[in-house]
PDB file of C-alpha atoms and ligand atoms in Angstrom:
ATOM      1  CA  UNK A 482       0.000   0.000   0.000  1.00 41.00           C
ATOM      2  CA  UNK A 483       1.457   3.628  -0.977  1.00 42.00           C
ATOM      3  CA  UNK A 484       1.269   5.925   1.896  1.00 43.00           C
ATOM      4  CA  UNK A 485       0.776   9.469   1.486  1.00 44.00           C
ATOM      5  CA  UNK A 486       3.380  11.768   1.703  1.00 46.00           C
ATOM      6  CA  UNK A 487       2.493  14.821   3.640  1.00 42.00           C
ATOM      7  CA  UNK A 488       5.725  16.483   3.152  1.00 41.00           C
ATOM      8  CA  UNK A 489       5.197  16.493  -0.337  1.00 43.00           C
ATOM      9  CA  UNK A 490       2.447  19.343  -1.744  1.00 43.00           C
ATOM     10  CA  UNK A 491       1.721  20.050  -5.232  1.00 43.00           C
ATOM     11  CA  UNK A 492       2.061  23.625  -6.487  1.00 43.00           C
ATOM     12  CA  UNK A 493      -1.339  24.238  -6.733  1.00 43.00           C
ATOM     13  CA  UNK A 494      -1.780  23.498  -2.732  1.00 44.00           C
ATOM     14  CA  UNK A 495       0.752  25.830  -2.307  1.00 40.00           C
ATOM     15  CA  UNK A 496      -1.474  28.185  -4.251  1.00 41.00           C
ATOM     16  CA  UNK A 497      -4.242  27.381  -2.199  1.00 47.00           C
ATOM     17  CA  UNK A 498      -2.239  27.939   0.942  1.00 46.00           C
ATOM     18  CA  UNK A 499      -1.271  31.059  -0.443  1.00 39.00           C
ATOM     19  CA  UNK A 500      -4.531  32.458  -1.606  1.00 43.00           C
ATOM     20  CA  UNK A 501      -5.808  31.734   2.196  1.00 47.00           C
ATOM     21  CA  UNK A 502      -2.932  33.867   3.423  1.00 44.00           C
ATOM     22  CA  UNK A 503      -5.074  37.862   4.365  1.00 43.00           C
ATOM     23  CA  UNK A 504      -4.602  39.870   2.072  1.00 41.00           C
ATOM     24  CA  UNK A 505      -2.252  42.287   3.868  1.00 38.00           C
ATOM     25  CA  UNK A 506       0.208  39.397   4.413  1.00 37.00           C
ATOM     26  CA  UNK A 507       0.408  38.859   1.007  1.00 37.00           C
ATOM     27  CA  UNK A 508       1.014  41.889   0.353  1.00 36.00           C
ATOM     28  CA  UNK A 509       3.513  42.588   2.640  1.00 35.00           C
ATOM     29  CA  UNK A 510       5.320  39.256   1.484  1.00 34.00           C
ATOM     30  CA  UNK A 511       5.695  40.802  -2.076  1.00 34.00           C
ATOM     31  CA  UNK A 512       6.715  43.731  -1.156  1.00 31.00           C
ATOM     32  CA  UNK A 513       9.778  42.300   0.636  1.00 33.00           C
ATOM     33  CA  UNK A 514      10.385  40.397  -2.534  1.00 31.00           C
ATOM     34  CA  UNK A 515      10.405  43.120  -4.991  1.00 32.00           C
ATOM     35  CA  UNK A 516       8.352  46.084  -5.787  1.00 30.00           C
ATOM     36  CA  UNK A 517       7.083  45.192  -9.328  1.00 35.00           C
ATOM     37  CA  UNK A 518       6.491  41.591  -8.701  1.00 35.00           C
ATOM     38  CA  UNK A 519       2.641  41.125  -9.980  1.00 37.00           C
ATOM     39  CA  UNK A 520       0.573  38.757  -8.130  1.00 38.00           C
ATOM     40  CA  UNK A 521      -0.464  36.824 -11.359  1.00 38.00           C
ATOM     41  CA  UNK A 522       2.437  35.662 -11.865  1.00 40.00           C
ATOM     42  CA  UNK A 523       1.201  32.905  -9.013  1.00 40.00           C
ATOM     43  CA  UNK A 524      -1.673  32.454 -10.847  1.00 43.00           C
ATOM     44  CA  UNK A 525      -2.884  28.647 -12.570  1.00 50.00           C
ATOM     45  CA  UNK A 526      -1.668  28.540 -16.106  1.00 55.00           C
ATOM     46  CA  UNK A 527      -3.821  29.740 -18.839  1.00 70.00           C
ATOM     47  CA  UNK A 528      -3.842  31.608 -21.537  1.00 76.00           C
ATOM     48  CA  UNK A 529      -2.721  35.308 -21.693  1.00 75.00           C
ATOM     49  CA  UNK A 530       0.995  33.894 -21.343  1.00 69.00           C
ATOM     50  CA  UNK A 531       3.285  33.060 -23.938  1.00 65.00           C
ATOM     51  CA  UNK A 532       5.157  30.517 -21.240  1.00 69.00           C
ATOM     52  CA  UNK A 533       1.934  28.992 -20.056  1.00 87.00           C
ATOM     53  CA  UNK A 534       1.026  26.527 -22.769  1.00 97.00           C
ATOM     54  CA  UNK A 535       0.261  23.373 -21.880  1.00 98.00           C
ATOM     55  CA  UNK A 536       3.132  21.219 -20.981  1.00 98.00           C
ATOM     56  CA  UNK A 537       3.965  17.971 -23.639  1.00 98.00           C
ATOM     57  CA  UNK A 538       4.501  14.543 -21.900  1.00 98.00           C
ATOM     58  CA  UNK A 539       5.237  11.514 -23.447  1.00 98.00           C
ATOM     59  CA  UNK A 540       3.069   9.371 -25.235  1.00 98.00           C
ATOM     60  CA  UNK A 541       3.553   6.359 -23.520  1.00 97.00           C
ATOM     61  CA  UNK A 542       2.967   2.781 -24.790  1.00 98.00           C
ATOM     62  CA  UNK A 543      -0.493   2.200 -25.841  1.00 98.00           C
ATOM     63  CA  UNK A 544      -1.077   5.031 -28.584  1.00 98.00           C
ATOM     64  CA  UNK A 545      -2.847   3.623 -31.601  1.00 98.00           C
ATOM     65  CA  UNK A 546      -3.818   5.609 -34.579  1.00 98.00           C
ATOM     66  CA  UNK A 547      -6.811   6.075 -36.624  1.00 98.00           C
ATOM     67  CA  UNK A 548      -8.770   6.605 -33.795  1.00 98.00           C
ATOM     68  CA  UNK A 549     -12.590   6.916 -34.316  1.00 98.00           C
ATOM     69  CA  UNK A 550     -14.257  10.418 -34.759  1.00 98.00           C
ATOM     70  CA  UNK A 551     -16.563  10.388 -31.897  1.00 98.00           C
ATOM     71  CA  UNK A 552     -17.803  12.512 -29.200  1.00 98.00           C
ATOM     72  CA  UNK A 553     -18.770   9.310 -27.242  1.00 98.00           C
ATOM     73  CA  UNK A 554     -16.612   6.574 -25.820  1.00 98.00           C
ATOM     74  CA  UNK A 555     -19.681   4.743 -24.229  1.00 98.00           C
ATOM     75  CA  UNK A 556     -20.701   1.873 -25.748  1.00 97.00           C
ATOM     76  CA  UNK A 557     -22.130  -1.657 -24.716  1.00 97.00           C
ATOM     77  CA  UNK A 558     -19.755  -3.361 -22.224  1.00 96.00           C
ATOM     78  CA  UNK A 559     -17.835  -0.431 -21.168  1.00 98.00           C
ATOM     79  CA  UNK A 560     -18.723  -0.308 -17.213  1.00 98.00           C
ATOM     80  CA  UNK A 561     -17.420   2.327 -14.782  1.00 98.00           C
ATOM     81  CA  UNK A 562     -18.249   5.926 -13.754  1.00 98.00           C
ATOM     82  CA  UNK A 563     -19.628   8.477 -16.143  1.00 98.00           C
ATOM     83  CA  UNK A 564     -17.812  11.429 -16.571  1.00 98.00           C
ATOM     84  CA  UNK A 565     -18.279  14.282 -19.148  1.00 98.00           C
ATOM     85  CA  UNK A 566     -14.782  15.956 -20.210  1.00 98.00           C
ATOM     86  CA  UNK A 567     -15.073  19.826 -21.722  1.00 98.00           C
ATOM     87  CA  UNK A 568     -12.952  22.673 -22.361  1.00 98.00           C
ATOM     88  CA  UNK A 569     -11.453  24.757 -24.961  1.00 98.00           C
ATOM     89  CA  UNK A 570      -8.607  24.733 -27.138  1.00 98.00           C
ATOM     90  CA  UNK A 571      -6.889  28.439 -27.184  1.00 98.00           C
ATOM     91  CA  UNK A 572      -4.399  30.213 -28.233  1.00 97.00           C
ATOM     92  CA  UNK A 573      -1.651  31.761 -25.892  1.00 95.00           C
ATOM     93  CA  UNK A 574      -3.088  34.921 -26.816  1.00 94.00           C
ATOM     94  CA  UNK A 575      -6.608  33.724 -25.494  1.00 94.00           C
ATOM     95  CA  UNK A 576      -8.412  32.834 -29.022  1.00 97.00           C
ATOM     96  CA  UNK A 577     -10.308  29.925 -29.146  1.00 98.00           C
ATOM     97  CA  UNK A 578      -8.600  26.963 -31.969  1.00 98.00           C
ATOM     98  CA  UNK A 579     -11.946  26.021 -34.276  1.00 98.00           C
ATOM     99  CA  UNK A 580     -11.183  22.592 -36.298  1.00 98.00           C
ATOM    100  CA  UNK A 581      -8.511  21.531 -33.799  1.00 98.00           C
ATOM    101  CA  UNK A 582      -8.219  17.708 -33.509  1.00 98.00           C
ATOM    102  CA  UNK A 583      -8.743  16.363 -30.446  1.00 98.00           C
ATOM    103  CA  UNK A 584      -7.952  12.383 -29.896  1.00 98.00           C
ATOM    104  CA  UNK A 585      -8.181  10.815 -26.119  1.00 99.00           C
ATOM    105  CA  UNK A 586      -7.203   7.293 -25.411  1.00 98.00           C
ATOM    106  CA  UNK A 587      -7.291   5.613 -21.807  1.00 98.00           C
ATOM    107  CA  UNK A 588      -7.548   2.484 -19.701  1.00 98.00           C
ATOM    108  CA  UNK A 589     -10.829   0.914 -18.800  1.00 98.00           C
ATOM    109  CA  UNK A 590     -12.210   1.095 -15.148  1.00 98.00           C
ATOM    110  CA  UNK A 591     -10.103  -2.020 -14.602  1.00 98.00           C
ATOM    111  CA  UNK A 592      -6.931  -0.241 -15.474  1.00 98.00           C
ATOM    112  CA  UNK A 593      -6.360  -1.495 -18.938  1.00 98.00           C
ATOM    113  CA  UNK A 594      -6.245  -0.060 -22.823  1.00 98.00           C
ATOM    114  CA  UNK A 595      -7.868  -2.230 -25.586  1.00 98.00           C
ATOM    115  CA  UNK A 596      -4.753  -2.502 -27.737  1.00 98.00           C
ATOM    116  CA  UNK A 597      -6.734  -4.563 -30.401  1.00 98.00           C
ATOM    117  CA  UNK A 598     -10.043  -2.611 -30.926  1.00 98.00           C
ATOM    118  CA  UNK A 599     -10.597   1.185 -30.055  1.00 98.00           C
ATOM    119  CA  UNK A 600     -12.483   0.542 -27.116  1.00 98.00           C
ATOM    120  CA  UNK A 601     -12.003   3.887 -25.319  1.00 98.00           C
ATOM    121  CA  UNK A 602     -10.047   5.698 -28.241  1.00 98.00           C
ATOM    122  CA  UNK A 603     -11.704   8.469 -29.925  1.00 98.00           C
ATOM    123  CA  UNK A 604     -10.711  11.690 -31.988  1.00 98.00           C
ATOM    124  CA  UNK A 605     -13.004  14.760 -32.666  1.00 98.00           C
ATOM    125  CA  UNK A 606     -12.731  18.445 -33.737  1.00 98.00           C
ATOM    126  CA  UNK A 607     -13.033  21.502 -31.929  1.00 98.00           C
ATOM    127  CA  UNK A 608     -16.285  23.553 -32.831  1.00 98.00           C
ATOM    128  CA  UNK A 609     -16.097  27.546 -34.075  1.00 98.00           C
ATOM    129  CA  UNK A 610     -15.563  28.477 -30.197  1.00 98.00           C
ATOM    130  CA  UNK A 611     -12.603  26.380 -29.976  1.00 98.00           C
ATOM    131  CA  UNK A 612     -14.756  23.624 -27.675  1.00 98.00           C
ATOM    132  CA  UNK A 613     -14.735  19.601 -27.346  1.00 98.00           C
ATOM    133  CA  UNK A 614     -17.000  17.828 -25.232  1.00 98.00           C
ATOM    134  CA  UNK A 615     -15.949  14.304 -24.722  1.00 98.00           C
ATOM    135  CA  UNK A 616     -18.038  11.401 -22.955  1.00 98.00           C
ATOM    136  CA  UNK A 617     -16.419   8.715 -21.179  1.00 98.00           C
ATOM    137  CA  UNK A 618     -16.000   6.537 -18.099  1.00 98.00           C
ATOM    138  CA  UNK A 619     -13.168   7.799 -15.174  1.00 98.00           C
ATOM    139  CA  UNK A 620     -10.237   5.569 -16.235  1.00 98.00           C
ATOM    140  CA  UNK A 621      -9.155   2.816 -13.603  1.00 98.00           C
ATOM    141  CA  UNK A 622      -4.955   2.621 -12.526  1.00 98.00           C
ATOM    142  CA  UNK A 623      -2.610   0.341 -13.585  1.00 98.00           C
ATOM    143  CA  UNK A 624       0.430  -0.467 -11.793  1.00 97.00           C
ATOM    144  CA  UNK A 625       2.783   2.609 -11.435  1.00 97.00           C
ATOM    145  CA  UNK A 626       0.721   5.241 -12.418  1.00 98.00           C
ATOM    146  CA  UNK A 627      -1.613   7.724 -11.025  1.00 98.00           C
ATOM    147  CA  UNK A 628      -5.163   7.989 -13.005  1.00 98.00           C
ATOM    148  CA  UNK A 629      -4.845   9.674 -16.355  1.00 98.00           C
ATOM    149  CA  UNK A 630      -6.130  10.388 -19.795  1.00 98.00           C
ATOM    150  CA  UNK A 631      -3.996  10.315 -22.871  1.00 98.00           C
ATOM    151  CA  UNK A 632      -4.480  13.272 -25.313  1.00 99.00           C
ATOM    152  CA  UNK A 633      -3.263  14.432 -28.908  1.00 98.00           C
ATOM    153  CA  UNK A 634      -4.047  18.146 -29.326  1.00 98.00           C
ATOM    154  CA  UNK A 635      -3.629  19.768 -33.109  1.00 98.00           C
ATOM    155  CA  UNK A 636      -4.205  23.234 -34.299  1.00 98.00           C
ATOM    156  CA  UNK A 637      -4.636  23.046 -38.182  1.00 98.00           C
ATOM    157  CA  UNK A 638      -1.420  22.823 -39.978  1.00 97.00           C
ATOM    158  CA  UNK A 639       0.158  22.551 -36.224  1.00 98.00           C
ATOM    159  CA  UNK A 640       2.353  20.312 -34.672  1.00 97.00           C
ATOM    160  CA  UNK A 641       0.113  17.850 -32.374  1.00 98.00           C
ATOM    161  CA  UNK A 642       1.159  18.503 -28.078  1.00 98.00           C
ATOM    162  CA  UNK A 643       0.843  15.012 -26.943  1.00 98.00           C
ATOM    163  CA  UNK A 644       0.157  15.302 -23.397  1.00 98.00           C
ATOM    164  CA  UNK A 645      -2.033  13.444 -20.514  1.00 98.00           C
ATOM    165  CA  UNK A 646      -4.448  15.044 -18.288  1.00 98.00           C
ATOM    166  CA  UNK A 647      -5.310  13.786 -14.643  1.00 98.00           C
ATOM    167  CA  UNK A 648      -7.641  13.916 -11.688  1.00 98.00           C
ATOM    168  CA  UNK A 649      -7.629  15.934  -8.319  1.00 98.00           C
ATOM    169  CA  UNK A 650      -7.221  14.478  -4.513  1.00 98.00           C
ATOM    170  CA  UNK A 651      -5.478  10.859  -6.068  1.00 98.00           C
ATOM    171  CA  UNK A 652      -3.378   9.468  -3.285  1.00 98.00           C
ATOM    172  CA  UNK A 653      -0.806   8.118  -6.359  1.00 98.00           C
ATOM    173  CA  UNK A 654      -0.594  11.659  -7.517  1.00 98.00           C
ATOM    174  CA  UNK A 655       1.979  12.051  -5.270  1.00 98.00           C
ATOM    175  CA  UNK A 656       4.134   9.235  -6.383  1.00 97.00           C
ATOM    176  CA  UNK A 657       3.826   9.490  -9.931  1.00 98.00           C
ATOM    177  CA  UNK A 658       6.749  10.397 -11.482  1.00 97.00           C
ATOM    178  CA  UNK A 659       5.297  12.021 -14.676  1.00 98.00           C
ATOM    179  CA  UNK A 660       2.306  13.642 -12.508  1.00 98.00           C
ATOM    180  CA  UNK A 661       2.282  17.431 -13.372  1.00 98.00           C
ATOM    181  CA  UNK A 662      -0.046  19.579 -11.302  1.00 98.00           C
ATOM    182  CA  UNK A 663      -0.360  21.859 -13.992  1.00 97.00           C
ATOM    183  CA  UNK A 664      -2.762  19.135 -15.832  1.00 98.00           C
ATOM    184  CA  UNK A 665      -5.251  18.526 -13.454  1.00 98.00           C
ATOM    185  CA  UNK A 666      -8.548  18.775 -14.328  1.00 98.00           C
ATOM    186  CA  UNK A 667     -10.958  20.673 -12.238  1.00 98.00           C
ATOM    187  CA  UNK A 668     -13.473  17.444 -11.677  1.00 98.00           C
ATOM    188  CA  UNK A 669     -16.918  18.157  -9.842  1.00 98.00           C
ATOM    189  CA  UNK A 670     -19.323  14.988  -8.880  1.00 98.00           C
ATOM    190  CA  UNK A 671     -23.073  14.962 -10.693  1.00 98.00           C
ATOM    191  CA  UNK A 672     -26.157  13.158 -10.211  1.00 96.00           C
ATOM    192  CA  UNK A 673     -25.143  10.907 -13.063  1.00 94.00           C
ATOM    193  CA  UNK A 674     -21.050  10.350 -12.617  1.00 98.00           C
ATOM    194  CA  UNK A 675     -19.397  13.603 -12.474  1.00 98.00           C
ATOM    195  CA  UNK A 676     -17.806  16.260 -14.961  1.00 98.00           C
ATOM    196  CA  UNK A 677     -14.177  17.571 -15.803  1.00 98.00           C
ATOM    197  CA  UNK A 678     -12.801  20.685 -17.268  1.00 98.00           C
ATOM    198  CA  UNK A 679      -9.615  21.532 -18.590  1.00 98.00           C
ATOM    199  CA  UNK A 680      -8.192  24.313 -21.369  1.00 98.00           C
ATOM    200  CA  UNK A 681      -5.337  23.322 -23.304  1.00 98.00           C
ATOM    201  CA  UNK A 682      -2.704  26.535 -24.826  1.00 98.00           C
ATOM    202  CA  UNK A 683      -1.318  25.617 -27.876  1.00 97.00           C
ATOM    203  CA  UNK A 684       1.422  28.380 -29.385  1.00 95.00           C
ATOM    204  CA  UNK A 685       0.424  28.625 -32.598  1.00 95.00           C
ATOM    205  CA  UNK A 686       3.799  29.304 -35.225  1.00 94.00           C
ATOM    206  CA  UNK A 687       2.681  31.372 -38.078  1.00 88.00           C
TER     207      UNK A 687
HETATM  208 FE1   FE B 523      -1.556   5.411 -19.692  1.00 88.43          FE
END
């Protein structure tokens, strides 16, 4: 059994520590630091940045191409909790990506990947507001990771961010040694499974 590691805290409960701080504290804290220091530079990635696109991570084993174009992974036999995945694909100067492929691949609520079918592979295209809305089940773990999707992200005529996207308050998050807080999704529970969000930046080169 993994054991939590209090010691360790991801930067965005640092964030949350330091958005609890009052006000004049924080204040007083940057001012020691420097003058001219803006508070947003604490703030969670997004757009508006040129240095906060989203992060690239590696691929990992169980990539297969020619995905389905589908909004929906559900389908007879797949069993596990409901979720509902949205979000936008921008710019780093905030504008939303219409026609931007979109592919997600994961593991099954048992923790593994249909390497033989597409069972729980599918690709789709933004829409005019730069928005996908994908339907799914929350993917089960597998021995030495932390719970994850797999995602391809393309502008048009862009080179695809391969990347993986991952859920809050998991004990293995900790542990996981490709983990990166930036990628969590914010995940709230529904009547019918629950619902994630997450914007991906993509630097677009002219
Ligand atoms: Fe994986």
């Amino acid at each position: 059994m993994e054991k939590p590691n209090p010691t360790k805290r991801t930067r965005r409960e640092f964030l949350q520590a330091f958005l609890a701080m009052p006000v004049t504290f924080v204040f007083a804290a940057w001012g020691r630091r420097t003058e001219a220091a803006p508070l947003a530079l604490l703030s969670t990635p997004d757009c508006g940045d040129d240095d906060d696109v989203t992060p690239r991570q590696t691929e990992g084993p169980y990539f297969t191409p020619n995905s389905p174009e589908r909004t929906s992974l559900l389908e007879s036999g797949i069993t596990g909790t409901k979720i509902t995945v949205t979000g936008k694909v921008l710019t780093t100067d905030c504008k939303p990506v219409a026609h931007a492929l979109v592919d997600f691949w994961h593991a099954d609520d048992k923790g593994e990947y249909d390497n033989v079918g597409y069972k729980l592979r599918g690709h789709q295209f933004t829409d005019a507001t730069g928005r996908y809305t994908l339907k799914t089940i929350v993917p089960g773990l597998y021995p030495g990771r932390t719970r994850h999707y797999h995602v391809k992200v393309q502008a048009p005529n862009q080179r695809i961010l391969t990347t993986q996207l991952y859920f809050p308050d998991e004990r293995r998050n900790n542990t996981d040694r490709i983990f990166n807080p930036v990628l969590l999704m914010e995940v709230k529970n529904v009547a019918d499974g629950k619902t994630a969000t997450f914007d991906f930046v993509l630097k677009i080169v002219k």
